[in-house]
Every structure is written in structure tokens, then in C-alpha cells.
Coordinates of C-alpha atoms in Angstrom, one line a residue:
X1 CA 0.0 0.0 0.0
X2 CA 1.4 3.5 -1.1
X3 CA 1.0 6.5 1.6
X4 CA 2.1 9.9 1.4
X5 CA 3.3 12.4 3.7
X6 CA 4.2 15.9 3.3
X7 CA 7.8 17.5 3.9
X8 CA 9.2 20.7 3.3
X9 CA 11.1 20.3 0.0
X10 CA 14.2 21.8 1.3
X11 CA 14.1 18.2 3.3
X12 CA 13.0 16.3 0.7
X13 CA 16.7 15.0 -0.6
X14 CA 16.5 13.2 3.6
X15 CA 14.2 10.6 2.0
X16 CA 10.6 9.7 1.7
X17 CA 9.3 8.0 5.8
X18 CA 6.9 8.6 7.8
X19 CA 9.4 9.5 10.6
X20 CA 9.9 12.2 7.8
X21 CA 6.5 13.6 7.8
X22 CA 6.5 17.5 8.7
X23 CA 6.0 17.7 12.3
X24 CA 6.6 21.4 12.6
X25 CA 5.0 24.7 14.4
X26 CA 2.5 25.5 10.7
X27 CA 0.4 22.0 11.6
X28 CA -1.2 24.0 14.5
X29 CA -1.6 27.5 12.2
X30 CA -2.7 24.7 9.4
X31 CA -4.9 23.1 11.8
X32 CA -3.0 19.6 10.2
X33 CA -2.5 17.0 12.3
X34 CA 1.6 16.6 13.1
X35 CA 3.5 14.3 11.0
X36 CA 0.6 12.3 9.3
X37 CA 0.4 9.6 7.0
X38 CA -1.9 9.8 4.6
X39 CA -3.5 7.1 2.2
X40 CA -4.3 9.5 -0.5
X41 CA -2.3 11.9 -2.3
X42 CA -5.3 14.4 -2.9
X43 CA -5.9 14.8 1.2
X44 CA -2.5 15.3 1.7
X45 CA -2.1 18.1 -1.2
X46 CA -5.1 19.9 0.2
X47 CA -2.8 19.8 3.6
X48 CA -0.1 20.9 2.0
X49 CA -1.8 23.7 1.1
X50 CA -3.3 24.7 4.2
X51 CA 0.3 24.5 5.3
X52 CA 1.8 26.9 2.9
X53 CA -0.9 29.3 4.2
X54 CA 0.4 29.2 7.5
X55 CA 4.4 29.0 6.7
X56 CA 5.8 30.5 3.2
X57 CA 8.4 27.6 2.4
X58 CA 7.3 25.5 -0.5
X59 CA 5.8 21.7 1.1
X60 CA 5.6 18.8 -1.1
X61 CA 3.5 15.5 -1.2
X62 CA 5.6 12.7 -1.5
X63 CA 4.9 9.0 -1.9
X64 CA 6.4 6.2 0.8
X65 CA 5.7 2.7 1.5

């Protein structure tokens, strides 16, 4: 099964883990749940998003198993 989590992209290059998920100070601005592991790639964007709202530093969705 594929899950995604989202990083920030500068982090990106540490690899793609769930003990990678971003865990930072946006998820409470975000109102996103800290270092989660998602099993679509579509909930997670829209997270990503909410994040960027909160924290100007580009966040990606990447794919982990």
C-alpha cells in the first residue's frame, strides 16, 4: 500500500518516511495534524496547502511505502 506524507522540499533529498513527515510549528496555524500519514495523495495536497498558508516555504507531497 502507497501512503504519502508531506515535507518541506528543502528536506526532501533526507528521504521519503513517515518518521519524515512534517512535524513542525505551521500544523497547529494549518490546523493539520503533526506528522501524518496519509492514504491519498489528494488529502494530503489539500494539507499541504493549508500549510503553505500558514508557513511561506514550499511543502511537497511525496509517496512512501
Amino acid at each position: 500500500m502507497v501512503m504519502f506524507i508531506i515535507m518541506k522540499s528543502s528536506r526532501a533529498y533526507e528521504g521519503a518516511a513517515p518518521i519524515n513527515a512534517y512535524s513542525g510549528p505551521a500544523c497547529a496555524c494549518a490546523g493539520v495534524e503533526p506528522g501524518k500519514v496519509y492514504d491519498s495523495r489528494e488529502s494530503a495536497e489539500v494539507d499541504a496547502n493549508k500549510l503553505s498558508e500558514c508557513n511561506p516555504v514550499k511543502f511537497v507531497v511525496v509517496s512512501c511505502k
